[in-house]
Coordinates of C-alpha atoms and ligand atoms in Angstrom, one line a residue:
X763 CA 0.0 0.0 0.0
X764 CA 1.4 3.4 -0.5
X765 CA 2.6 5.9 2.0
X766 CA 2.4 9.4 2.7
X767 CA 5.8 9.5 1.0
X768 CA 5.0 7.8 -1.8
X769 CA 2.0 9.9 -2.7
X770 CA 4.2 12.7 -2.2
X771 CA 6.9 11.7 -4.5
X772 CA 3.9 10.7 -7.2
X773 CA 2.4 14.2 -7.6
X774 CA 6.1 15.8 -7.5
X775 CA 7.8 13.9 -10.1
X776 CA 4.9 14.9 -12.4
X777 CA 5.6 18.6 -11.7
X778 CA 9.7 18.2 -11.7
X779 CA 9.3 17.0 -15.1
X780 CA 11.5 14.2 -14.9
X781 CA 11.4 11.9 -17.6
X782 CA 10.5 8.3 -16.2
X783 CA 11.7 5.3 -17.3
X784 CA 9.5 3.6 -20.5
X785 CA 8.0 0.1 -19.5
X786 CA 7.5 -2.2 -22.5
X787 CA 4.0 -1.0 -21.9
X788 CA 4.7 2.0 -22.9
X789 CA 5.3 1.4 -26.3
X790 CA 3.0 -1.4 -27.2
X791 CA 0.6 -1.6 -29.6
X792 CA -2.7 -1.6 -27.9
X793 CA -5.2 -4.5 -29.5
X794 CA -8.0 -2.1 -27.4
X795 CA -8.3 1.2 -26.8
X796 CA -6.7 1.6 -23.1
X797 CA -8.6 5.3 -22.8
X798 CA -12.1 3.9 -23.2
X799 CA -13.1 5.2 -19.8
X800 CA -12.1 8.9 -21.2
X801 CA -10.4 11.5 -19.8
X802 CA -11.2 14.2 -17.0
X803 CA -9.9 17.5 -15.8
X804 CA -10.8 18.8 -11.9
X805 CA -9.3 20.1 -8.8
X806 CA -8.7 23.7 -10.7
X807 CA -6.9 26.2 -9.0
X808 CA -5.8 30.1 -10.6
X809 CA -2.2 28.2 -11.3
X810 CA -3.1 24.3 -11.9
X811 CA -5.3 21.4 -12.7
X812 CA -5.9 17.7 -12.5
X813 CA -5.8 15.8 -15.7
X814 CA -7.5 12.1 -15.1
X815 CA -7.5 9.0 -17.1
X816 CA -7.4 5.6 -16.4
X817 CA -6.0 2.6 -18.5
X818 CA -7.9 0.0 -19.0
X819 CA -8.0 -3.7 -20.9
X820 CA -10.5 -4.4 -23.7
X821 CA -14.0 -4.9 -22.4
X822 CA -13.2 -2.3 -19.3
X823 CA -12.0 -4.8 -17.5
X824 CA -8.6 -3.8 -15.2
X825 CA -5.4 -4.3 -16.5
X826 CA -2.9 -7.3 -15.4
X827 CA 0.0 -5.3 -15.6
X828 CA 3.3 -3.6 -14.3
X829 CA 3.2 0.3 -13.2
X830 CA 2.6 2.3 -17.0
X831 CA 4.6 5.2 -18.1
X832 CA 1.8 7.6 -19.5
X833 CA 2.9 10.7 -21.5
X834 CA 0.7 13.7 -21.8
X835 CA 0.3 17.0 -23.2
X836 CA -0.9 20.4 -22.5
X837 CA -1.4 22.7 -25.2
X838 CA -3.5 26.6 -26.2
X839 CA -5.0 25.0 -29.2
X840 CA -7.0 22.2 -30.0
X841 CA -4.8 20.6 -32.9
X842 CA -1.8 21.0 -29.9
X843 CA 0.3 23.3 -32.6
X844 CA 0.7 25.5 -29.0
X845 CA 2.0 23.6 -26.2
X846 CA 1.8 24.6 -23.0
X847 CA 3.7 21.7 -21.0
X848 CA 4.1 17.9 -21.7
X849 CA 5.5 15.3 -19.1
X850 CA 5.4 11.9 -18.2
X851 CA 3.1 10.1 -15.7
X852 CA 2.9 6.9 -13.8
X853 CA -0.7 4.5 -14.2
X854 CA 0.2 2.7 -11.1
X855 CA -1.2 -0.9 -10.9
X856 CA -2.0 -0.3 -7.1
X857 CA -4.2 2.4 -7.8
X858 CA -5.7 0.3 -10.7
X859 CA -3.6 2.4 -14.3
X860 CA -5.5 5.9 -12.8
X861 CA -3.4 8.7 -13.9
X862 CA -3.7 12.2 -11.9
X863 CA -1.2 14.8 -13.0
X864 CA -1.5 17.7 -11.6
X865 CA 0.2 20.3 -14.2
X866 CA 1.6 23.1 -12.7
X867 CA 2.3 26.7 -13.2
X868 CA -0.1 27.4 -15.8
X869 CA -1.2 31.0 -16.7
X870 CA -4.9 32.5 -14.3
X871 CA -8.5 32.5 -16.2
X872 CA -7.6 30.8 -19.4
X873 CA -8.9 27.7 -21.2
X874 CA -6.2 24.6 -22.2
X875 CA -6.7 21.7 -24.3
X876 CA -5.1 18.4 -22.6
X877 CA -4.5 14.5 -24.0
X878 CA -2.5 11.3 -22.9
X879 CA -0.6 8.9 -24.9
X880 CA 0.2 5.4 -24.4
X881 CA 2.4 3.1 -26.9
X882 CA 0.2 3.5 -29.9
X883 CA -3.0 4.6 -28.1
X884 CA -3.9 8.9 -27.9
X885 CA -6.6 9.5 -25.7
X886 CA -9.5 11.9 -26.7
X887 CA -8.8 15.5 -26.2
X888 CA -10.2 17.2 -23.1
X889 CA -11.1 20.4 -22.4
X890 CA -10.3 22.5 -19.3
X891 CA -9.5 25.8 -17.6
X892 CA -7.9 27.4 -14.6
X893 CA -9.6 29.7 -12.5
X894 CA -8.7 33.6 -12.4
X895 CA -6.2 34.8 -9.4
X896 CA -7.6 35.3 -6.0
X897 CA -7.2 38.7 -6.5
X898 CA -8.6 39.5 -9.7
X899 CA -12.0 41.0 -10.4
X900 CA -14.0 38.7 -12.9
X901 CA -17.7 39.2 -14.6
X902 CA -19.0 36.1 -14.2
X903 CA -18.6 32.4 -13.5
X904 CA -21.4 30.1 -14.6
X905 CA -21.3 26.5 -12.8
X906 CA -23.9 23.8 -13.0
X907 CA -24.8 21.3 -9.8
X908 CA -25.5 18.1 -10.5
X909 CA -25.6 14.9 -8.6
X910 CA -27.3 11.1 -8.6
X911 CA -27.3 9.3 -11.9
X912 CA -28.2 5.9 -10.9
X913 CA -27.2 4.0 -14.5
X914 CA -30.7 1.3 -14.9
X915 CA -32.9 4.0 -13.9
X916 CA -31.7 6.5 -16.7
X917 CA -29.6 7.7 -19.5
X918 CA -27.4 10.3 -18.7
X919 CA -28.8 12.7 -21.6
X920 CA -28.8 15.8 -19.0
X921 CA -24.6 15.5 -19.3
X922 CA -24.8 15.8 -23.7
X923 CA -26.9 19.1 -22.9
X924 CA -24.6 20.2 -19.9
X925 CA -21.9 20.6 -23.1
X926 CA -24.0 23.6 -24.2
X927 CA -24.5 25.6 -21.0
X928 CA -20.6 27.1 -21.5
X929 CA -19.5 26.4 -18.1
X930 CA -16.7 27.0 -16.1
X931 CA -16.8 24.5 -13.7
X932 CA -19.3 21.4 -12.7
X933 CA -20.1 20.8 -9.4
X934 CA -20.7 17.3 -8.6
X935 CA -22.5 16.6 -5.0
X936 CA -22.5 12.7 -5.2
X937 CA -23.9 9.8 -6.2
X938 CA -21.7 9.3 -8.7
X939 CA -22.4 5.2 -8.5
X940 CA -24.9 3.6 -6.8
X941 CA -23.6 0.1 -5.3
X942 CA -26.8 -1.7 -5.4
X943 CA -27.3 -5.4 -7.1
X944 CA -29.3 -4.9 -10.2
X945 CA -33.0 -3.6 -10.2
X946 CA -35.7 -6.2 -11.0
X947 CA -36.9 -3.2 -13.8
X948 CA -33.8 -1.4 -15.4
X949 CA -33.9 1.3 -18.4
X950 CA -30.5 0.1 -19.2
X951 CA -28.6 -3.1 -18.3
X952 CA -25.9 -1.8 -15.5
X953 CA -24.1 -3.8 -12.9
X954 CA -25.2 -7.4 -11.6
X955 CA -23.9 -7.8 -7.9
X956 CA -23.8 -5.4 -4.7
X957 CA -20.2 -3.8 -4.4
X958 CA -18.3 -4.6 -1.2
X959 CA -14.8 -5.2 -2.9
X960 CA -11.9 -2.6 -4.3
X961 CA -12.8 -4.5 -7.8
X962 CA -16.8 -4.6 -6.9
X963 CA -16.3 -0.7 -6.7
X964 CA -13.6 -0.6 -10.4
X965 CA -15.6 -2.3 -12.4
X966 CA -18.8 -0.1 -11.4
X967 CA -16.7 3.5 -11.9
X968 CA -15.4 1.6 -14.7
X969 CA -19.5 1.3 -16.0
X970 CA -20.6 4.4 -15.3
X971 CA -17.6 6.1 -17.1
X972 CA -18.0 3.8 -20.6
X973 CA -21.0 6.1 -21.1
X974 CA -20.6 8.4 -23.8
X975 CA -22.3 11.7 -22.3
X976 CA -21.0 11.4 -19.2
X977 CA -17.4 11.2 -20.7
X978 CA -18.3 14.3 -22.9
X979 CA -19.0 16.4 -20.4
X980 CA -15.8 15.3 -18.3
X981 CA -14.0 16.3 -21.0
X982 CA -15.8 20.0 -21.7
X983 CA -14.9 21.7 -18.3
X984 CA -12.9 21.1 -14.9
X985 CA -15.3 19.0 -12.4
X986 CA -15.3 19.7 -8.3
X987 CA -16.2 16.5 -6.8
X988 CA -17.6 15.4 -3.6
X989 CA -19.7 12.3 -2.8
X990 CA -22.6 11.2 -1.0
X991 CA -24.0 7.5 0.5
X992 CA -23.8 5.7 -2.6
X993 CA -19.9 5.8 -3.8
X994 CA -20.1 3.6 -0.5
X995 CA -23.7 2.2 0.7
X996 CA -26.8 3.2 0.6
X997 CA -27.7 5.5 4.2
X998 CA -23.7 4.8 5.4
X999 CA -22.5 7.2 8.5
X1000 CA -19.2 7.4 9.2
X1001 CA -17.7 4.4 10.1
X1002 CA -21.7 3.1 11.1
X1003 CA -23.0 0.6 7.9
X1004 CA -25.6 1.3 6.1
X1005 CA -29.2 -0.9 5.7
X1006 CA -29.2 -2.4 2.4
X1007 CA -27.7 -5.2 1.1
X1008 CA -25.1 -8.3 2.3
X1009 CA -23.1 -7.2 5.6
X1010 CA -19.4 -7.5 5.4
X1011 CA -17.2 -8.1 7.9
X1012 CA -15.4 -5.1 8.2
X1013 CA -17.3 -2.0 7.2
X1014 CA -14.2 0.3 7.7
X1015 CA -12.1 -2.0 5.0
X1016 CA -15.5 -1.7 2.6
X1017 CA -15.3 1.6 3.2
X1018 CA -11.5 2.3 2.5
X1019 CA -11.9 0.2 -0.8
X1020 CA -14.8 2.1 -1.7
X1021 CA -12.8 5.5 -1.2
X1022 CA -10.0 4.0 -3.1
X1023 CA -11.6 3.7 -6.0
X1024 CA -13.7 7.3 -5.8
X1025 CA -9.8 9.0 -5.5
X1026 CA -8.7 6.3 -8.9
X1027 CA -11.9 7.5 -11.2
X1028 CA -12.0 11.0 -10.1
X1029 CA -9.5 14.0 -11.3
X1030 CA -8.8 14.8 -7.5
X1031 CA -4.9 15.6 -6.3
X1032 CA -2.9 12.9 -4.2
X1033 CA -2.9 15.1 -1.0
X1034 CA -6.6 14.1 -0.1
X1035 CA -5.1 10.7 0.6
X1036 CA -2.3 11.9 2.5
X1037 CA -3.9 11.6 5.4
X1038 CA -4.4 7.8 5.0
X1039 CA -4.6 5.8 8.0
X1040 CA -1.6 3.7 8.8
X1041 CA -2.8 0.0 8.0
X1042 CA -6.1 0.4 6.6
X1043 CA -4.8 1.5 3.4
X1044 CA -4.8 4.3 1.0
X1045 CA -8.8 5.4 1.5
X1046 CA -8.8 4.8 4.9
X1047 CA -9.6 8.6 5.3
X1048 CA -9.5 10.7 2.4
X1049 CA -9.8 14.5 3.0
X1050 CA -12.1 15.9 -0.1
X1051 CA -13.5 18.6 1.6
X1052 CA -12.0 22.3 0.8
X1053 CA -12.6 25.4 -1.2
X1054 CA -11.1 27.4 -4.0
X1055 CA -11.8 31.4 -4.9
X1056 CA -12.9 32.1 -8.3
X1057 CA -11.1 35.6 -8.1
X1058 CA -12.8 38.0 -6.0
X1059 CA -16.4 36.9 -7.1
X1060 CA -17.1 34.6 -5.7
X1061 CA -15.1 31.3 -3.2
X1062 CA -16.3 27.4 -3.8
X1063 CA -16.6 25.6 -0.8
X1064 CA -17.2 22.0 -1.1
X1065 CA -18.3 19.9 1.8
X1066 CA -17.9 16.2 3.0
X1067 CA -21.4 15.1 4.7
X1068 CA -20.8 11.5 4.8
X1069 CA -16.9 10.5 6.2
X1070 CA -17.5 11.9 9.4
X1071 CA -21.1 12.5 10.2
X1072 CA -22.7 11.0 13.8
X1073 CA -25.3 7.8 12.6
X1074 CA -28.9 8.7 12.2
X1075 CA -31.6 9.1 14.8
X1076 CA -34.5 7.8 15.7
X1077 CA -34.9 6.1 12.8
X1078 CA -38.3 3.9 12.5
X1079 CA -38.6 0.3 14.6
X1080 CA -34.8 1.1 15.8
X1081 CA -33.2 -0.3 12.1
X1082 CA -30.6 1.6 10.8
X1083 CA -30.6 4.3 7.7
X1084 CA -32.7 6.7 6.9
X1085 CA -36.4 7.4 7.8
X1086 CA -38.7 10.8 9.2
X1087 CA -38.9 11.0 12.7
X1088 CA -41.3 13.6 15.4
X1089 CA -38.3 15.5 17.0
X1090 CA -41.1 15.9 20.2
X1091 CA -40.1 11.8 20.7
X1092 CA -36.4 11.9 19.7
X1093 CA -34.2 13.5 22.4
X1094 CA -31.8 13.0 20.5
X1095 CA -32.6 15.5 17.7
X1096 CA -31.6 18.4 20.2
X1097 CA -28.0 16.9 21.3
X1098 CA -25.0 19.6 20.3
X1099 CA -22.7 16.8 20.7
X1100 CA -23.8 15.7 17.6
X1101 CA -21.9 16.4 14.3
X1102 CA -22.6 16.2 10.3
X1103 CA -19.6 17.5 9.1
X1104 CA -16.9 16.2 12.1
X1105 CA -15.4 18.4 14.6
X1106 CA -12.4 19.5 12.2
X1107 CA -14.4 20.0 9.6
X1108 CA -16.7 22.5 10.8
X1109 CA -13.9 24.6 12.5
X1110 CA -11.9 24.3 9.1
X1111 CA -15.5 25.5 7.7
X1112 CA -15.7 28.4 10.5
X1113 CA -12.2 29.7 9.8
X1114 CA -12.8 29.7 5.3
X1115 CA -16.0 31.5 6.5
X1116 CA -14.0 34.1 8.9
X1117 CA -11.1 34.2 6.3
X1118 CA -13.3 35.1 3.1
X1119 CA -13.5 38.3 1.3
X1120 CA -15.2 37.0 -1.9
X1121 CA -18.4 38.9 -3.1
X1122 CA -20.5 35.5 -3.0
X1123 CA -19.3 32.1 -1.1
X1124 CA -21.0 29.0 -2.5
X1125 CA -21.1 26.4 -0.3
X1126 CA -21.5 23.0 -2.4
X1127 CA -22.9 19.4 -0.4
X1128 CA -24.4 16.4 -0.7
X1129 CA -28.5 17.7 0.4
X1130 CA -31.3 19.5 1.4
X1131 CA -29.8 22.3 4.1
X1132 CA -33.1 23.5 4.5
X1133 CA -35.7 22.7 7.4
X1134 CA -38.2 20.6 5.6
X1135 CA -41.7 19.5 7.6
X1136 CA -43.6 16.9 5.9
X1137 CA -46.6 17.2 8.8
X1138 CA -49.2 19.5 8.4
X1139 CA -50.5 21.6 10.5
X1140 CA -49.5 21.4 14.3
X1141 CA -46.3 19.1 15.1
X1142 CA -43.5 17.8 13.1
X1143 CA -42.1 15.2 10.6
X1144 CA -38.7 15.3 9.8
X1145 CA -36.4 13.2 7.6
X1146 CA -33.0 12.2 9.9
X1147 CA -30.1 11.6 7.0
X1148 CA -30.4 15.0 5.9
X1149 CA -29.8 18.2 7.5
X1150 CA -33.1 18.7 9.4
X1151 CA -31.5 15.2 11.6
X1152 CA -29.2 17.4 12.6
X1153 CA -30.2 20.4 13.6
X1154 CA -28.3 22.3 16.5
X1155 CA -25.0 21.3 13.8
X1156 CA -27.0 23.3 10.7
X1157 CA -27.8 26.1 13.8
X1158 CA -23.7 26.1 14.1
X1159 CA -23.3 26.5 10.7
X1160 CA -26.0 29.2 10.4
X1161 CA -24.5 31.4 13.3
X1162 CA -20.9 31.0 11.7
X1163 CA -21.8 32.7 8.8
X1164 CA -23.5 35.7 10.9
X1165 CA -20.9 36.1 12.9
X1166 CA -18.5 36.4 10.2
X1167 CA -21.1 38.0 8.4
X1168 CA -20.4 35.9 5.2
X1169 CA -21.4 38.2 1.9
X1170 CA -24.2 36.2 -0.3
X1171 CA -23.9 32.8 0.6
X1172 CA -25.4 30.3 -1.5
X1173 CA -26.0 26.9 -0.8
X1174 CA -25.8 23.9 -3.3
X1175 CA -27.2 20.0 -2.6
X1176 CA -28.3 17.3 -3.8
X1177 CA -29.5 13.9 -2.4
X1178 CA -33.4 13.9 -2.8
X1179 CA -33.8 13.5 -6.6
X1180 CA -36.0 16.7 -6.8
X1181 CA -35.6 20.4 -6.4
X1182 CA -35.9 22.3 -3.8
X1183 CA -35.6 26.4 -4.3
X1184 CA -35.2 28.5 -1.2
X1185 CA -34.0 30.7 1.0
X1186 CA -31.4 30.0 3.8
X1187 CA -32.9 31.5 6.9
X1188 CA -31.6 32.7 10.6
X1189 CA -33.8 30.4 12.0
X1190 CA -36.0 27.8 10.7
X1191 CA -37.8 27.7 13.8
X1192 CA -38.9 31.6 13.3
X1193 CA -40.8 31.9 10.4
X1194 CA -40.3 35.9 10.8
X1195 CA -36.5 35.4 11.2
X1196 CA -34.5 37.2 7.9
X1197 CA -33.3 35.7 5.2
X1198 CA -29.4 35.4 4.8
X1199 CA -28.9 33.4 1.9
X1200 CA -30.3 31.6 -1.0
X1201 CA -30.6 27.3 -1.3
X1202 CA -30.9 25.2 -4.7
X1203 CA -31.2 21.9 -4.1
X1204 CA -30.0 19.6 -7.4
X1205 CA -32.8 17.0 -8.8
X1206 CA -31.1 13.7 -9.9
X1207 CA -29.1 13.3 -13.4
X1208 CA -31.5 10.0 -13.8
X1209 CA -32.3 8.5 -10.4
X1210 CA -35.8 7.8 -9.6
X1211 CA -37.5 10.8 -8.2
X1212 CA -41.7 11.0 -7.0
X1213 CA -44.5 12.8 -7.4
X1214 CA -45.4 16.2 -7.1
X1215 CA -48.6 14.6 -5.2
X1216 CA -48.2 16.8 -1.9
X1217 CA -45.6 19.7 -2.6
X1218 CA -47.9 21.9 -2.5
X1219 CA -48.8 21.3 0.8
X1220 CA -45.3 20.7 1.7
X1221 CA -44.4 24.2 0.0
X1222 CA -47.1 25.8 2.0
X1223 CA -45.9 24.6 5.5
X1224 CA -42.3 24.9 4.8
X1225 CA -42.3 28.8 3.2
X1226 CA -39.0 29.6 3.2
X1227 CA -39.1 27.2 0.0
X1228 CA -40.2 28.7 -2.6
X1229 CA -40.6 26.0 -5.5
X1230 CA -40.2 21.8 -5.4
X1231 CA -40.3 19.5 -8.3
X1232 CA -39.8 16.1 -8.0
X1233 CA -40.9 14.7 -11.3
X1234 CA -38.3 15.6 -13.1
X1235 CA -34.6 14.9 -14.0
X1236 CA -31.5 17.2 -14.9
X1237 CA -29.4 19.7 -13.5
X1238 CA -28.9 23.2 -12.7
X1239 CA -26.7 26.3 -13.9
X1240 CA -26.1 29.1 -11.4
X1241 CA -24.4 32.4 -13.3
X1242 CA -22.9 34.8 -10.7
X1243 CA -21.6 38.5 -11.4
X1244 CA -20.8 41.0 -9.5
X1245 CA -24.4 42.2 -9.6
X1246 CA -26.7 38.7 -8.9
X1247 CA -27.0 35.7 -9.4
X1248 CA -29.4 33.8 -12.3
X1249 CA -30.2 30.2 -11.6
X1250 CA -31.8 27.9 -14.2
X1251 CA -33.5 24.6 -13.1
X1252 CA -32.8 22.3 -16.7
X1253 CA -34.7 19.3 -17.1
X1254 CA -34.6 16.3 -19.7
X1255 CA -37.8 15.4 -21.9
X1256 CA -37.7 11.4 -20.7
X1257 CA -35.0 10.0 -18.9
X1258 CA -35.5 6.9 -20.4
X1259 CA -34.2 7.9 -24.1
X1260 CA -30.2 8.9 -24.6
X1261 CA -31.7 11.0 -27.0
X1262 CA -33.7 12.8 -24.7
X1263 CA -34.5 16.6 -25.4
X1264 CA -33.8 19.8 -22.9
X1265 CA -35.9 22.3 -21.5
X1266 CA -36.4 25.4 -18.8
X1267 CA -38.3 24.1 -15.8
X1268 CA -37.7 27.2 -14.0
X1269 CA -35.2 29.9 -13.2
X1270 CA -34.7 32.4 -10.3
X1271 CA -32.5 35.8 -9.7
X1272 CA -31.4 37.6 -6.5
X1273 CA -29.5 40.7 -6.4
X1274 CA -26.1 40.8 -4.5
X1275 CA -26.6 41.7 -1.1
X1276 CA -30.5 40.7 -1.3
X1277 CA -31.1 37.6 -0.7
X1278 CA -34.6 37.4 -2.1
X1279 CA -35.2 35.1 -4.8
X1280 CA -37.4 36.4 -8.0
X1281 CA -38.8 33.7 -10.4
X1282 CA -38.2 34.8 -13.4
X1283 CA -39.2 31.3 -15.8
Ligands
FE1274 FE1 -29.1 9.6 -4.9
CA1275 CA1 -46.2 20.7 10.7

């Protein structure tokens, strides 16, 4: 297993540009194309970027081989005419042929065209950018949230339109996988078995990634990436299992495997598994939270709600996971001790808050932030996995940002396959209490969602929300400039075609400063 050290020395001969030694592999002819899974660019800074591939053998299947010398190339131009910076990477086999480099000392705000070569093989060209300098003043930034694209229950026609939106970056709030067996009714053939091994976990990333849309739009724009339940198991806290599906013996070693192979299909930077635990191997703990400033506009902020969250309360007849819960009969639901993000977390969150001068702070995570009631009238129904299960935690994070008096805060999610529009208030508990931010919460890529049966009722008692869909499937594009923000709910015709068509659901503004949200689609 590798070491701190080793990690280390990985991402720093990629930016010394030493020349590695050539493996026979390195200059064989390939009888399939090794860069079927495509190619990805994330982790963007003002100065550097992740470039991701991983080789693979013909029928996506892992390769039995040695560590692989990978070259790659940089360049201004798509036909590579104007390089930029070429080097050589190493696919190690322990981290199943995934290539990260992280190319360094690249110019601020400026768009590069990237590829790999392999023996014979060139990889498609990707797309990707830096972000402008910390201190720069910028126009605009237009991201898109997206999360949960379960693979039977949908093509993944949302990422072909993504292409079109021109955006700078993609924020991806988890569910990347699901780890379930295969469904009983399936749009699509996907995986057969549950995952509970490192290959279980390969060969599904390894799935998901044949898909041509979803490679498309990996290769249009620099993704930020966090994850939620699934890239492990379904309703998973912590180092507490989840409900569904065969028990393992050690949860932790599921876990690490499972993390593993997130870091090996994802264009993160080796320092988030620097902080691997000594014997449980390399995704014992693997740091992705953090945050990035898109010049003086605006800082990105992406959270981890899953590696170090307290288990679930109250959940129904004492099982395990998710369900609603009456807060009146869980004492629980009012304990401080409790924790969604982890202690360090939350003060590393306090501190980016105290430490940020950007005009808008966008703080990107896996689900609904919002106070959500499902009871009507008197009482309470709550859902526990989300953030209303942990409440005096989301009352933290509320007074952090007033007492740094963070400037426009917007908060991004994910997690309940519909969306939720609304605004982030002092206190849920007041319905008079101001507003202090704006929320969108993502609807699902393709996972199943409901029906829009009750939101109106749910809307009703739950007013600082101010729209909910949860029929349909897509994504969402938030523009930001200096003077508000625009967001634009997107939504696929039927998820159930690859061809599927686009359209407007709906779209909000809000001013800078205001946080008051105007629909204006
Ligand atoms: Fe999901
Ligand atoms: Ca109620």
């Amino acid at each position: 297993m590798l070491d701190r050290r080793q990690l280390m020395q990985l991402a720093s001969v990629v930016s010394a540009g030493v020349w590695l030694p050539r493996s026979a592999w390195s200059q064989t002819r390939w009888s399939s194309n090794p860069f079927a899974l495509g190619v990805a660019s994330g982790s963007p800074s003002h100065e550097s970027v992740v470039l991701w591939t991983r080789l693979v053998a013909d029928g996506l299947r892992a390769l039995v081989a040695d560590d692989i010398t990978v070259r790659w190339e940089v360049s201004h131009d798509e036909k590579f005419r104007q390089i930029a910076v070429v080097g050589q990477s190493i696919a190690l086999a322990q981290l199943g042929h995934s290539v990260h480099v992280e190319v360094p000392r690249l110019e601020p705000d400026r768009w590069y065209y990237y590829r790999f070569m392999v023996g014979d093989a060139v990889s498609p060209t990707g797309r990707t950018r830096t972000f402008p300098a910390p201190d720069a003043g910028v126009s605009k930034l237009r991201l898109s949230y997206a999360s949960c694209q379960h693979w039977e229950h949908g093509y993944f026609a949302a990422h072909r339109h993504m292409r079109d939106e021109h955006l700078d970056v993609v924020l991806f709030l988890g569910d990347y996988i699901y780890e379930y067996a295969a469904p009983s009714k399936a749009v699509r053939p996907g995986g057969i078995h549950w995952l509970l091994t490192l290959d279980d976990y390969r060969s599904r990333y390894a799935l998901y990634k044949s898909d041509p849309d979803l490679q498309a739009m990996h290769s249009a724009c620099p993704w930020l990436v966090t994850w939620d339940d699934h890239e492990v198991q379904n309703d998973y806290a912590g180092l507490s299992p989840g409900d569904k599906g065969p028990s393992v013996a050690s949860f932790a070693a599921r876990r690490a495997a499972a993390y593993q192979a997130f870091y090996e299909h994802m264009p993160l930077r080796a320092s988030v598994m620097t902080q691997a635990l000594e014997g449980l191997g390399t995704g014992a703990e693997m740091r992705i939270y953090g945050s990035v400033p898109y010049g003086r506009l605006a800082n990105l902020v992406l959270l981890d709600g899953r590696q170090y969250r307290d288990a679930q309360i109250c959940t129904k007849d004492g099982l395990r996971g998710s369900s609603t819960y009456n807060p009146a009969l869980c004492a629980a639901a009012s304990d401080p001790q409790r924790t969604l993000l982890g202690v360090a977390q939350e003060q590393w969150l306090d501190q980016t808050f105290s430490r940020s001068s950007a005009q808008w702070n966008v703080v990107a995570q896996q689900t609904v932030f919002g106070q959500r009631d499902f009871k009507r009238g008197a009482g309470y129904s709550f859902g526990n996995d989300g953030w209303d299960g942990y409440a005096p935690a989301r009352n933290r994070l509320i007074a952090s940002m007033l007492r740094h008096r963070l400037a426009n805060p917007v908060i991004l999610g994910g997690d309940v396959h519909a969306n939720w529009v609304g605004h982030v208030k002092a206190d849920y508990a007041n319905p008079d209490s101001e507003a202090i931010g704006v929320e969108f919460c993502g609807t699902s890529i393709s996972s199943n969602g409901g029906t829009n049966a009750k939101l109106t009722e749910h809307l009703a008692e739950n007013p600082h929300f101010v729209f909910a869909d949860r029929e349909r499937r897509g994504y969402g594009v938030v523009e930001i400039t200096p003077k508000g923000l625009t967001t634009t709910l997107r939504v696929v015709d039927d998820v159930t075609r690859a061809d599927a068509g686009i359209s407007t659901l709906a779209q909000f503004t809000a001013e800078s400063g205001h946080p008051q949200l105007q629909r204006t689609l």
